[in-house]
Amino acid sequence: MQLQFLGTGAGMPSRERNVTSIALNLSERPVSWLFDCGEGTQHQILRTAIKPGRIEKIFITHLHGDHIFGLPGFLTSRSMSDSKGPLTLYGPPGIRHFVETTLSLSGSWVSFPMEIVEVGAGTVCEDHSHRVIAAPMNHPVECYGYRIEQKDKPGALDADRLTADGVPRGPWFYDLKQGRQVTLADGRIINGWDYVQPAIKGKTLTIFGDTSPTDAGLMLAKEADLMVHEATLEAAMEQKANSRGHSSTVQAARVAQQAGARRLIITHLSSRYQREACPRLLAECRAIFPATEMAHDFSLFNL
C-alpha cells in the first residue's frame, strides 16, 4: 500500500499546502481510496498518477468545509469524464444530505453507480482483503478516524520441499495452497498445509480525523504500522489547539508512543506555519516519538 498526500493544511489553503485529502493506493488492485476531499482536491489529483475513475471508495472524517468542499466538484468531474466504475462514499450522518443537496441545487448528477453510507463507530466495510473500522474523535462536529486493516495473505507454497518430496507441478498446486488434501497419480495423499509457508501478516494503517486527545485514538492506532495524525499547532499553542478540537505536535507524538505505533506521519498544519517552521515542528514530535515524518502536499509513503 502507498499513501499520497493531496492536501496537508488546516482550515484554509496556503501557498504551500492545500486543505485535507489523502489517497491510499492499494497493492492488491490498481485502485485508490480517498480520505477526505477538501476544496481543490481534484486539481491536486491532476498533478499525480491517480485516476479518478479508479477511486472506488471515499471516506469522509467530518463535515467541516476543509474536508468536504471538494467533494461535489470531484463527483461531477468524475461523471463528465465518463467514468463508469462504481464508487462508495462513507461519512458521518449528514453526508448524504450534503451531497444530494449540492448536486441538486447545481443541476449536477453522477453517471456512475454511487452508494452513500453514513457511518458510526465500528466496522465500516470489509472484503476479502481489508477491513475498515471507524472510531469517534473529539471535535466540535461529529468526526471519525479510520483504521484500515490489511488481512493476512496466505503463505507461498514451499517449492523446494515439494520438489524434494517428488510432488510434480500441476493444477493441484492451487488446492495445496488452499490447504486441501490432494491425491497424486501414484496414489499418495498429501496435505496442503504441510507445504504452505507461514502467512504474510497484513499491514495496519490509522488515519485520524481532526481531534483533540481522546482515548478512542489509542484503540484506533494500537500497534499500527503507520499512523497519520493531525498536528495543527505547535506545543506552545496546545491549549488553543485543544479548545478548537485539535491537537498539538507533542500530543500527536504521545498518541503514537502510547498506542505502540511503528511510524507517525503528521499533517493538517495551520497555515500560520511556512516551510521554514517545519523542522521545528517535526523536532517537537521526534523528541517524544523519533519515528515521525511530516507530510507535504504530494508526499508519498510506502507501507
C-alpha positions as protocol buffer text, in pm:
chain_id: "A"
residue {
  index: 1
  type: MET
  ca { x: 0 y: 0 z: 0 }
}
residue {
  index: 2
  type: GLN
  ca { x: 107 y: 356 z: -63 }
}
residue {
  index: 3
  type: LEU
  ca { x: -16 y: 685 z: 82 }
}
residue {
  index: 4
  type: GLN
  ca { x: -11 y: 1003 z: -124 }
}
residue {
  index: 5
  type: PHE
  ca { x: -99 y: 1329 z: 46 }
}
residue {
  index: 6
  type: LEU
  ca { x: -301 y: 1564 z: -176 }
}
residue {
  index: 7
  type: GLY
  ca { x: -352 y: 1833 z: 87 }
}
residue {
  index: 8
  type: THR
  ca { x: -182 y: 1878 z: 423 }
}
residue {
  index: 9
  type: GLY
  ca { x: -305 y: 2213 z: 552 }
}
residue {
  index: 10
  type: ALA
  ca { x: -562 y: 2300 z: 817 }
}
residue {
  index: 11
  type: GLY
  ca { x: -867 y: 2522 z: 789 }
}
residue {
  index: 12
  type: MET
  ca { x: -778 y: 2705 z: 469 }
}
residue {
  index: 13
  type: PRO
  ca { x: -526 y: 2659 z: 190 }
}
residue {
  index: 14
  type: SER
  ca { x: -192 y: 2835 z: 183 }
}
residue {
  index: 15
  type: ARG
  ca { x: 62 y: 2880 z: -93 }
}
residue {
  index: 16
  type: GLU
  ca { x: 245 y: 2570 z: 27 }
}
residue {
  index: 17
  type: ARG
  ca { x: -39 y: 2345 z: 145 }
}
residue {
  index: 18
  type: ASN
  ca { x: -385 y: 2267 z: 15 }
}
residue {
  index: 19
  type: VAL
  ca { x: -659 y: 2153 z: 254 }
}
residue {
  index: 20
  type: THR
  ca { x: -701 y: 1793 z: 359 }
}
residue {
  index: 21
  type: SER
  ca { x: -712 y: 1491 z: 132 }
}
residue {
  index: 22
  type: ILE
  ca { x: -515 y: 1166 z: 134 }
}
residue {
  index: 23
  type: ALA
  ca { x: -512 y: 892 z: -129 }
}
residue {
  index: 24
  type: LEU
  ca { x: -443 y: 531 z: -37 }
}
residue {
  index: 25
  type: ASN
  ca { x: -322 y: 330 z: -336 }
}
residue {
  index: 26
  type: LEU
  ca { x: -385 y: -40 z: -280 }
}
residue {
  index: 27
  type: SER
  ca { x: -126 y: -303 z: -367 }
}
residue {
  index: 28
  type: GLU
  ca { x: -373 y: -583 z: -441 }
}
residue {
  index: 29
  type: ARG
  ca { x: -562 y: -398 z: -715 }
}
residue {
  index: 30
  type: PRO
  ca { x: -498 y: -85 z: -928 }
}
residue {
  index: 31
  type: VAL
  ca { x: -749 y: 124 z: -732 }
}
residue {
  index: 32
  type: SER
  ca { x: -734 y: 406 z: -479 }
}
residue {
  index: 33
  type: TRP
  ca { x: -930 y: 508 z: -172 }
}
residue {
  index: 34
  type: LEU
  ca { x: -963 y: 874 z: -79 }
}
residue {
  index: 35
  type: PHE
  ca { x: -973 y: 1003 z: 277 }
}
residue {
  index: 36
  type: ASP
  ca { x: -1140 y: 1345 z: 287 }
}
residue {
  index: 37
  type: CYS
  ca { x: -1185 y: 1570 z: -11 }
}
residue {
  index: 38
  type: GLY
  ca { x: -1114 y: 1933 z: 71 }
}
residue {
  index: 39
  type: GLU
  ca { x: -1157 y: 2214 z: -179 }
}
residue {
  index: 40
  type: GLY
  ca { x: -924 y: 2178 z: -476 }
}
residue {
  index: 41
  type: THR
  ca { x: -865 y: 1806 z: -433 }
}
residue {
  index: 42
  type: GLN
  ca { x: -945 y: 1731 z: -796 }
}
residue {
  index: 43
  type: HIS
  ca { x: -686 y: 1990 z: -903 }
}
residue {
  index: 44
  type: GLN
  ca { x: -427 y: 1818 z: -685 }
}
residue {
  index: 45
  type: ILE
  ca { x: -516 y: 1480 z: -836 }
}
residue {
  index: 46
  type: LEU
  ca { x: -433 y: 1620 z: -1181 }
}
residue {
  index: 47
  type: ARG
  ca { x: -72 y: 1654 z: -1067 }
}
residue {
  index: 48
  type: THR
  ca { x: -46 y: 1286 z: -974 }
}
residue {
  index: 49
  type: ALA
  ca { x: -79 y: 948 z: -1145 }
}
residue {
  index: 50
  type: ILE
  ca { x: -410 y: 883 z: -965 }
}
residue {
  index: 51
  type: LYS
  ca { x: -703 y: 810 z: -1198 }
}
residue {
  index: 52
  type: PRO
  ca { x: -1038 y: 950 z: -1071 }
}
residue {
  index: 53
  type: GLY
  ca { x: -1221 y: 658 z: -1232 }
}
residue {
  index: 54
  type: ARG
  ca { x: -1015 y: 418 z: -1022 }
}
residue {
  index: 55
  type: ILE
  ca { x: -1106 y: 581 z: -692 }
}
residue {
  index: 56
  type: GLU
  ca { x: -1358 y: 327 z: -564 }
}
residue {
  index: 57
  type: LYS
  ca { x: -1412 y: 448 z: -206 }
}
residue {
  index: 58
  type: ILE
  ca { x: -1410 y: 787 z: -34 }
}
residue {
  index: 59
  type: PHE
  ca { x: -1402 y: 809 z: 346 }
}
residue {
  index: 60
  type: ILE
  ca { x: -1501 y: 1145 z: 495 }
}
residue {
  index: 61
  type: THR
  ca { x: -1394 y: 1211 z: 854 }
}
residue {
  index: 62
  type: HIS
  ca { x: -1632 y: 1501 z: 922 }
}
residue {
  index: 63
  type: LEU
  ca { x: -1835 y: 1771 z: 752 }
}
residue {
  index: 64
  type: HIS
  ca { x: -1614 y: 2076 z: 801 }
}
residue {
  index: 65
  type: GLY
  ca { x: -1551 y: 2253 z: 473 }
}
residue {
  index: 66
  type: ASP
  ca { x: -1177 y: 2193 z: 456 }
}
residue {
  index: 67
  type: HIS
  ca { x: -1257 y: 1821 z: 444 }
}
residue {
  index: 68
  type: ILE
  ca { x: -1560 y: 1808 z: 209 }
}
residue {
  index: 69
  type: PHE
  ca { x: -1589 y: 2120 z: -9 }
}
residue {
  index: 70
  type: GLY
  ca { x: -1401 y: 1948 z: -291 }
}
residue {
  index: 71
  type: LEU
  ca { x: -1643 y: 1656 z: -299 }
}
residue {
  index: 72
  type: PRO
  ca { x: -1918 y: 1794 z: -531 }
}
residue {
  index: 73
  type: GLY
  ca { x: -1661 y: 1906 z: -786 }
}
residue {
  index: 74
  type: PHE
  ca { x: -1480 y: 1575 z: -779 }
}
residue {
  index: 75
  type: LEU
  ca { x: -1802 y: 1376 z: -824 }
}
residue {
  index: 76
  type: THR
  ca { x: -1925 y: 1585 z: -1116 }
}
residue {
  index: 77
  type: SER
  ca { x: -1586 y: 1585 z: -1290 }
}
residue {
  index: 78
  type: ARG
  ca { x: -1567 y: 1208 z: -1250 }
}
residue {
  index: 79
  type: SER
  ca { x: -1905 y: 1189 z: -1424 }
}
residue {
  index: 80
  type: MET
  ca { x: -1807 y: 1430 z: -1702 }
}
residue {
  index: 81
  type: SER
  ca { x: -1501 y: 1218 z: -1776 }
}
residue {
  index: 82
  type: ASP
  ca { x: -1742 y: 929 z: -1840 }
}
residue {
  index: 83
  type: SER
  ca { x: -1611 y: 712 z: -1558 }
}
residue {
  index: 84
  type: LYS
  ca { x: -1836 y: 410 z: -1512 }
}
residue {
  index: 85
  type: GLY
  ca { x: -1670 y: 242 z: -1216 }
}
residue {
  index: 86
  type: PRO
  ca { x: -1884 y: 229 z: -901 }
}
residue {
  index: 87
  type: LEU
  ca { x: -1796 y: 447 z: -603 }
}
residue {
  index: 88
  type: THR
  ca { x: -1894 y: 414 z: -237 }
}
residue {
  index: 89
  type: LEU
  ca { x: -1890 y: 725 z: -18 }
}
residue {
  index: 90
  type: TYR
  ca { x: -1862 y: 685 z: 360 }
}
residue {
  index: 91
  type: GLY
  ca { x: -1907 y: 965 z: 610 }
}
residue {
  index: 92
  type: PRO
  ca { x: -2085 y: 1086 z: 923 }
}
residue {
  index: 93
  type: PRO
  ca { x: -2462 y: 1142 z: 932 }
}
residue {
  index: 94
  type: GLY
  ca { x: -2540 y: 1437 z: 706 }
}
residue {
  index: 95
  type: ILE
  ca { x: -2305 y: 1338 z: 424 }
}
residue {
  index: 96
  type: ARG
  ca { x: -2595 y: 1210 z: 214 }
}
residue {
  index: 97
  type: HIS
  ca { x: -2788 y: 1535 z: 258 }
}
residue {
  index: 98
  type: PHE
  ca { x: -2479 y: 1741 z: 172 }
}
residue {
  index: 99
  type: VAL
  ca { x: -2407 y: 1551 z: -149 }
}
residue {
  index: 100
  type: GLU
  ca { x: -2767 y: 1526 z: -266 }
}
residue {
  index: 101
  type: THR
  ca { x: -2836 y: 1895 z: -192 }
}
residue {
  index: 102
  type: THR
  ca { x: -2525 y: 2033 z: -364 }
}
residue {
  index: 103
  type: LEU
  ca { x: -2579 y: 1816 z: -671 }
}
residue {
  index: 104
  type: SER
  ca { x: -2948 y: 1904 z: -689 }
}
residue {
  index: 105
  type: LEU
  ca { x: -2908 y: 2281 z: -643 }
}
residue {
  index: 106
  type: SER
  ca { x: -2630 y: 2297 z: -900 }
}
residue {
  index: 107
  type: GLY
  ca { x: -2820 y: 2090 z: -1155 }
}
residue {
  index: 108
  type: SER
  ca { x: -2549 y: 1823 z: -1141 }
}
residue {
  index: 109
  type: TRP
  ca { x: -2562 y: 1445 z: -1136 }
}
residue {
  index: 110
  type: VAL
  ca { x: -2340 y: 1139 z: -1131 }
}
residue {
  index: 111
  type: SER
  ca { x: -2325 y: 899 z: -1425 }
}
residue {
  index: 112
  type: PHE
  ca { x: -2175 y: 606 z: -1233 }
}
residue {
  index: 113
  type: PRO
  ca { x: -2320 y: 381 z: -960 }
}
residue {
  index: 114
  type: MET
  ca { x: -2273 y: 558 z: -627 }
}
residue {
  index: 115
  type: GLU
  ca { x: -2364 y: 434 z: -280 }
}
residue {
  index: 116
  type: ILE
  ca { x: -2361 y: 666 z: 23 }
}
residue {
  index: 117
  type: VAL
  ca { x: -2309 y: 504 z: 363 }
}
residue {
  index: 118
  type: GLU
  ca { x: -2348 y: 709 z: 683 }
}
residue {
  index: 119
  type: VAL
  ca { x: -2112 y: 560 z: 939 }
}
residue {
  index: 120
  type: GLY
  ca { x: -2096 y: 516 z: 1314 }
}
residue {
  index: 121
  type: ALA
  ca { x: -1843 y: 358 z: 1546 }
}
residue {
  index: 122
  type: GLY
  ca { x: -1742 y: 4 z: 1447 }
}
residue {
  index: 123
  type: THR
  ca { x: -1673 y: -183 z: 1124 }
}
residue {
  index: 124
  type: VAL
  ca { x: -1750 y: 36 z: 823 }
}
residue {
  index: 125
  type: CYS
  ca { x: -1672 y: -208 z: 543 }
}
residue {
  index: 126
  type: GLU
  ca { x: -1496 y: -540 z: 492 }
}
residue {
  index: 127
  type: ASP
  ca { x: -1398 y: -758 z: 199 }
}
residue {
  index: 128
  type: HIS
  ca { x: -1158 y: -1045 z: 135 }
}
residue {
  index: 129
  type: SER
  ca { x: -851 y: -823 z: 167 }
}
residue {
  index: 130
  type: HIS
  ca { x: -931 y: -531 z: 401 }
}
residue {
  index: 131
  type: ARG
  ca { x: -1141 y: -422 z: 695 }
}
residue {
  index: 132
  type: VAL
  ca { x: -1206 y: -57 z: 783 }
}
residue {
  index: 133
  type: ILE
  ca { x: -1308 y: 41 z: 1137 }
}
residue {
  index: 134
  type: ALA
  ca { x: -1430 y: 385 z: 1248 }
}
residue {
  index: 135
  type: ALA
  ca { x: -1395 y: 541 z: 1591 }
}
residue {
  index: 136
  type: PRO
  ca { x: -1529 y: 878 z: 1715 }
}
residue {
  index: 137
  type: MET
  ca { x: -1288 y: 1165 z: 1754 }
}
residue {
  index: 138
  type: ASN
  ca { x: -1306 y: 1466 z: 1989 }
}
residue {
  index: 139
  type: HIS
  ca { x: -1410 y: 1757 z: 1766 }
}
residue {
  index: 140
  type: PRO
  ca { x: -1688 y: 2022 z: 1763 }
}
residue {
  index: 141
  type: VAL
  ca { x: -1882 y: 1826 z: 1498 }
}
residue {
  index: 142
  type: GLU
  ca { x: -1928 y: 1451 z: 1467 }
}
residue {
  index: 143
  type: CYS
  ca { x: -1596 y: 1321 z: 1342 }
}
residue {
  index: 144
  type: TYR
  ca { x: -1436 y: 982 z: 1287 }
}
residue {
  index: 145
  type: GLY
  ca { x: -1094 y: 834 z: 1244 }
}
residue {
  index: 146
  type: TYR
  ca { x: -1041 y: 522 z: 1035 }
}
residue {
  index: 147
  type: ARG
  ca { x: -833 y: 210 z: 1096 }
}
residue {
  index: 148
  type: ILE
  ca { x: -753 y: 17 z: 777 }
}
residue {
  index: 149
  type: GLU
  ca { x: -652 y: -342 z: 840 }
}
residue {
  index: 150
  type: GLN
  ca { x: -499 y: -539 z: 555 }
}
residue {
  index: 151
  type: LYS
  ca { x: -580 y: -906 z: 609 }
}
residue {
  index: 152
  type: ASP
  ca { x: -304 y: -1163 z: 628 }
}
residue {
  index: 153
  type: LYS
  ca { x: -205 y: -1312 z: 295 }
}
residue {
  index: 154
  type: PRO
  ca { x: -167 y: -1691 z: 259 }
}
residue {
  index: 155
  type: GLY
  ca { x: 191 y: -1805 z: 261 }
}
residue {
  index: 156
  type: ALA
  ca { x: 356 y: -1927 z: -58 }
}
residue {
  index: 157
  type: LEU
  ca { x: 399 y: -2293 z: -138 }
}
residue {
  index: 158
  type: ASP
  ca { x: 736 y: -2436 z: -33 }
}
residue {
  index: 159
  type: ALA
  ca { x: 859 y: -2527 z: -382 }
}
residue {
  index: 160
  type: ASP
  ca { x: 1185 y: -2678 z: -260 }
}
residue {
  index: 161
  type: ARG
  ca { x: 1007 y: -2917 z: -26 }
}
residue {
  index: 162
  type: LEU
  ca { x: 755 y: -3017 z: -293 }
}
residue {
  index: 163
  type: THR
  ca { x: 1042 y: -3099 z: -529 }
}
residue {
  index: 164
  type: ALA
  ca { x: 1227 y: -3294 z: -261 }
}
residue {
  index: 165
  type: ASP
  ca { x: 914 y: -3500 z: -191 }
}
residue {
  index: 166
  type: GLY
  ca { x: 866 y: -3571 z: -560 }
}
residue {
  index: 167
  type: VAL
  ca { x: 541 y: -3381 z: -599 }
}
residue {
  index: 168
  type: PRO
  ca { x: 510 y: -3289 z: -968 }
}
residue {
  index: 169
  type: ARG
  ca { x: 387 y: -2948 z: -1079 }
}
residue {
  index: 170
  type: GLY
  ca { x: 26 y: -2928 z: -1187 }
}
residue {
  index: 171
  type: PRO
  ca { x: -311 y: -2764 z: -1134 }
}
residue {
  index: 172
  type: TRP
  ca { x: -332 y: -2933 z: -792 }
}
residue {
  index: 173
  type: PHE
  ca { x: -85 y: -2673 z: -665 }
}
residue {
  index: 174
  type: TYR
  ca { x: -381 y: -2436 z: -629 }
}
residue {
  index: 175
  type: ASP
  ca { x: -558 y: -2681 z: -398 }
}
residue {
  index: 176
  type: LEU
  ca { x: -243 y: -2738 z: -200 }
}
residue {
  index: 177
  type: LYS
  ca { x: -204 y: -2364 z: -142 }
}
residue {
  index: 178
  type: GLN
  ca { x: -558 y: -2358 z: -1 }
}
residue {
  index: 179
  type: GLY
  ca { x: -454 y: -2625 z: 247 }
}
residue {
  index: 180
  type: ARG
  ca { x: -658 y: -2901 z: 84 }
}
residue {
  index: 181
  type: GLN
  ca { x: -570 y: -3266 z: 51 }
}
residue {
  index: 182
  type: VAL
  ca { x: -464 y: -3387 z: -293 }
}
residue {
  index: 183
  type: THR
  ca { x: -439 y: -3741 z: -426 }
}
residue {
  index: 184
  type: LEU
  ca { x: -144 y: -3780 z: -664 }
}
residue {
  index: 185
  type: ALA
  ca { x: -129 y: -4011 z: -967 }
}
residue {
  index: 186
  type: ASP
  ca { x: 83 y: -4260 z: -768 }
}
residue {
  index: 187
  type: GLY
  ca { x: -189 y: -4283 z: -502 }
}
residue {
  index: 188
  type: ARG
  ca { x: -18 y: -4072 z: -238 }
}
residue {
  index: 189
  type: ILE
  ca { x: -243 y: -3839 z: -37 }
}
residue {
  index: 190
  type: ILE
  ca { x: -72 y: -3518 z: 66 }
}
residue {
  index: 191
  type: ASN
  ca { x: -191 y: -3237 z: 287 }
}
residue {
  index: 192
  type: GLY
  ca { x: -156 y: -2885 z: 151 }
}
residue {
  index: 193
  type: TRP
  ca { x: -87 y: -2731 z: 492 }
}
residue {
  index: 194
  type: ASP
  ca { x: 232 y: -2936 z: 512 }
}
residue {
  index: 195
  type: TYR
  ca { x: 370 y: -2736 z: 219 }
}
residue {
  index: 196
  type: VAL
  ca { x: 234 y: -2385 z: 284 }
}
residue {
  index: 197
  type: GLN
  ca { x: 474 y: -2136 z: 436 }
}
residue {
  index: 198
  type: PRO
  ca { x: 361 y: -1906 z: 721 }
}
residue {
  index: 199
  type: ALA
  ca { x: 105 y: -1638 z: 632 }
}
residue {
  index: 200
  type: ILE
  ca { x: 228 y: -1289 z: 543 }
}
residue {
  index: 201
  type: LYS
  ca { x: 95 y: -1054 z: 808 }
}
residue {
  index: 202
  type: GLY
  ca { x: -113 y: -766 z: 672 }
}
residue {
  index: 203
  type: LYS
  ca { x: -36 y: -403 z: 742 }
}
residue {
  index: 204
  type: THR
  ca { x: -243 y: -172 z: 961 }
}
residue {
  index: 205
  type: LEU
  ca { x: -290 y: 195 z: 885 }
}
residue {
  index: 206
  type: THR
  ca { x: -470 y: 452 z: 1100 }
}
residue {
  index: 207
  type: ILE
  ca { x: -589 y: 785 z: 961 }
}
residue {
  index: 208
  type: PHE
  ca { x: -721 y: 1022 z: 1225 }
}
residue {
  index: 209
  type: GLY
  ca { x: -982 y: 1287 z: 1165 }
}
residue {
  index: 210
  type: ASP
  ca { x: -949 y: 1625 z: 1335 }
}
residue {
  index: 211
  type: THR
  ca { x: -933 y: 1570 z: 1709 }
}
residue {
  index: 212
  type: SER
  ca { x: -802 y: 1679 z: 2044 }
}
residue {
  index: 213
  type: PRO
  ca { x: -665 y: 1392 z: 2257 }
}
residue {
  index: 214
  type: THR
  ca { x: -915 y: 1109 z: 2309 }
}
residue {
  index: 215
  type: ASP
  ca { x: -894 y: 756 z: 2450 }
}
residue {
  index: 216
  type: ALA
  ca { x: -1058 y: 625 z: 2134 }
}
residue {
  index: 217
  type: GLY
  ca { x: -746 y: 726 z: 1947 }
}
residue {
  index: 218
  type: LEU
  ca { x: -533 y: 476 z: 2138 }
}
residue {
  index: 219
  type: MET
  ca { x: -765 y: 194 z: 2035 }
}
residue {
  index: 220
  type: LEU
  ca { x: -772 y: 311 z: 1676 }
}
residue {
  index: 221
  type: ALA
  ca { x: -393 y: 328 z: 1648 }
}
residue {
  index: 222
  type: LYS
  ca { x: -299 y: 26 z: 1861 }
}
residue {
  index: 223
  type: GLU
  ca { x: 19 y: -127 z: 1717 }
}
residue {
  index: 224
  type: ALA
  ca { x: -47 y: 34 z: 1378 }
}
residue {
  index: 225
  type: ASP
  ca { x: 229 y: 3 z: 1121 }
}
residue {
  index: 226
  type: LEU
  ca { x: 161 y: 361 z: 1015 }
}
residue {
  index: 227
  type: MET
  ca { x: -41 y: 630 z: 1190 }
}
residue {
  index: 228
  type: VAL
  ca { x: -149 y: 961 z: 1034 }
}
residue {
  index: 229
  type: HIS
  ca { x: -242 y: 1225 z: 1290 }
}
residue {
  index: 230
  type: GLU
  ca { x: -314 y: 1595 z: 1275 }
}
residue {
  index: 231
  type: ALA
  ca { x: -67 y: 1835 z: 1437 }
}
residue {
  index: 232
  type: THR
  ca { x: -243 y: 2165 z: 1381 }
}
residue {
  index: 233
  type: LEU
  ca { x: -37 y: 2378 z: 1620 }
}
residue {
  index: 234
  type: GLU
  ca { x: 297 y: 2372 z: 1799 }
}
residue {
  index: 235
  type: ALA
  ca { x: 333 y: 2260 z: 2161 }
}
residue {
  index: 236
  type: ALA
  ca { x: 331 y: 2618 z: 2297 }
}
residue {
  index: 237
  type: MET
  ca { x: -19 y: 2666 z: 2150 }
}
residue {
  index: 238
  type: GLU
  ca { x: -161 y: 2338 z: 2281 }
}
residue {
  index: 239
  type: GLN
  ca { x: -440 y: 2500 z: 2480 }
}
residue {
  index: 240
  type: LYS
  ca { x: -564 y: 2690 z: 2175 }
}
residue {
  index: 241
  type: ALA
  ca { x: -547 y: 2375 z: 1963 }
}
residue {
  index: 242
  type: ASN
  ca { x: -749 y: 2175 z: 2216 }
}
residue {
  index: 243
  type: SER
  ca { x: -1011 y: 2448 z: 2256 }
}
residue {
  index: 244
  type: ARG
  ca { x: -1094 y: 2406 z: 1887 }
}
residue {
  index: 245
  type: GLY
  ca { x: -1087 y: 2027 z: 1882 }
}
residue {
  index: 246
  type: HIS
  ca { x: -733 y: 1993 z: 1752 }
}
residue {
  index: 247
  type: SER
  ca { x: -401 y: 1852 z: 1870 }
}
residue {
  index: 248
  type: SER
  ca { x: -51 y: 1987 z: 1906 }
}
residue {
  index: 249
  type: THR
  ca { x: 265 y: 1830 z: 1769 }
}
residue {
  index: 250
  type: VAL
  ca { x: 353 y: 1685 z: 2109 }
}
residue {
  index: 251
  type: GLN
  ca { x: 7 y: 1540 z: 2163 }
}
residue {
  index: 252
  type: ALA
  ca { x: 15 y: 1362 z: 1827 }
}
residue {
  index: 253
  type: ALA
  ca { x: 353 y: 1211 z: 1915 }
}
residue {
  index: 254
  type: ARG
  ca { x: 225 y: 1092 z: 2253 }
}
residue {
  index: 255
  type: VAL
  ca { x: -65 y: 908 z: 2089 }
}
residue {
  index: 256
  type: ALA
  ca { x: 178 y: 723 z: 1862 }
}
residue {
  index: 257
  type: GLN
  ca { x: 401 y: 641 z: 2157 }
}
residue {
  index: 258
  type: GLN
  ca { x: 121 y: 521 z: 2386 }
}
residue {
  index: 259
  type: ALA
  ca { x: -54 y: 324 z: 2111 }
}
residue {
  index: 260
  type: GLY
  ca { x: 262 y: 136 z: 2018 }
}
residue {
  index: 261
  type: ALA
  ca { x: 251 y: 256 z: 1657 }
}
residue {
  index: 262
  type: ARG
  ca { x: 558 y: 194 z: 1445 }
}
residue {
  index: 263
  type: ARG
  ca { x: 556 y: 515 z: 1239 }
}
residue {
  index: 264
  type: LEU
  ca { x: 384 y: 852 z: 1266 }
}
residue {
  index: 265
  type: ILE
  ca { x: 310 y: 1100 z: 990 }
}
residue {
  index: 266
  type: ILE
  ca { x: 188 y: 1443 z: 1096 }
}
residue {
  index: 267
  type: THR
  ca { x: -34 y: 1654 z: 874 }
}
residue {
  index: 268
  type: HIS
  ca { x: -312 y: 1919 z: 893 }
}
residue {
  index: 269
  type: LEU
  ca { x: -73 y: 2202 z: 981 }
}
residue {
  index: 270
  type: SER
  ca { x: -202 y: 2552 z: 1040 }
}
residue {
  index: 271
  type: SER
  ca { x: -145 y: 2799 z: 757 }
}
residue {
  index: 272
  type: ARG
  ca { x: 47 y: 3017 z: 1002 }
}
residue {
  index: 273
  type: TYR
  ca { x: 346 y: 2783 z: 951 }
}
residue {
  index: 274
  type: GLN
  ca { x: 559 y: 2830 z: 643 }
}
residue {
  index: 275
  type: ARG
  ca { x: 821 y: 2583 z: 524 }
}
residue {
  index: 276
  type: GLU
  ca { x: 1096 y: 2729 z: 743 }
}
residue {
  index: 277
  type: ALA
  ca { x: 895 y: 2639 z: 1056 }
}
residue {
  index: 278
  type: CYS
  ca { x: 857 y: 2272 z: 960 }
}
residue {
  index: 279
  type: PRO
  ca { x: 1187 y: 2141 z: 1104 }
}
residue {
  index: 280
  type: ARG
  ca { x: 1098 y: 2291 z: 1443 }
}
residue {
  index: 281
  type: LEU
  ca { x: 752 y: 2130 z: 1445 }
}
residue {
  index: 282
  type: LEU
  ca { x: 896 y: 1797 z: 1338 }
}
residue {
  index: 283
  type: ALA
  ca { x: 1161 y: 1818 z: 1610 }
}
residue {
  index: 284
  type: GLU
  ca { x: 889 y: 1863 z: 1875 }
}
residue {
  index: 285
  type: CYS
  ca { x: 737 y: 1532 z: 1767 }
}
residue {
  index: 286
  type: ARG
  ca { x: 1065 y: 1344 z: 1732 }
}
residue {
  index: 287
  type: ALA
  ca { x: 1170 y: 1441 z: 2084 }
}
residue {
  index: 288
  type: ILE
  ca { x: 889 y: 1210 z: 2202 }
}
residue {
  index: 289
  type: PHE
  ca { x: 843 y: 971 z: 1907 }
}
residue {
  index: 290
  type: PRO
  ca { x: 1155 y: 953 z: 1691 }
}
residue {
  index: 291
  type: ALA
  ca { x: 986 y: 763 z: 1405 }
}
residue {
  index: 292
  type: THR
  ca { x: 790 y: 1072 z: 1298 }
}
residue {
  index: 293
  type: GLU
  ca { x: 772 y: 1217 z: 950 }
}
residue {
  index: 294
  type: MET
  ca { x: 593 y: 1526 z: 821 }
}
residue {
  index: 295
  type: ALA
  ca { x: 366 y: 1517 z: 519 }
}
residue {
  index: 296
  type: HIS
  ca { x: 380 y: 1785 z: 250 }
}
residue {
  index: 297
  type: ASP
  ca { x: 147 y: 1809 z: -47 }
}
residue {
  index: 298
  type: PHE
  ca { x: 224 y: 1520 z: -286 }
}
residue {
  index: 299
  type: SER
  ca { x: 440 y: 1334 z: -31 }
}
residue {
  index: 300
  type: LEU
  ca { x: 448 y: 957 z: -91 }
}
residue {
  index: 301
  type: PHE
  ca { x: 484 y: 700 z: 186 }
}
residue {
  index: 302
  type: ASN
  ca { x: 503 y: 322 z: 142 }
}
residue {
  index: 303
  type: LEU
  ca { x: 376 y: 70 z: 394 }
}
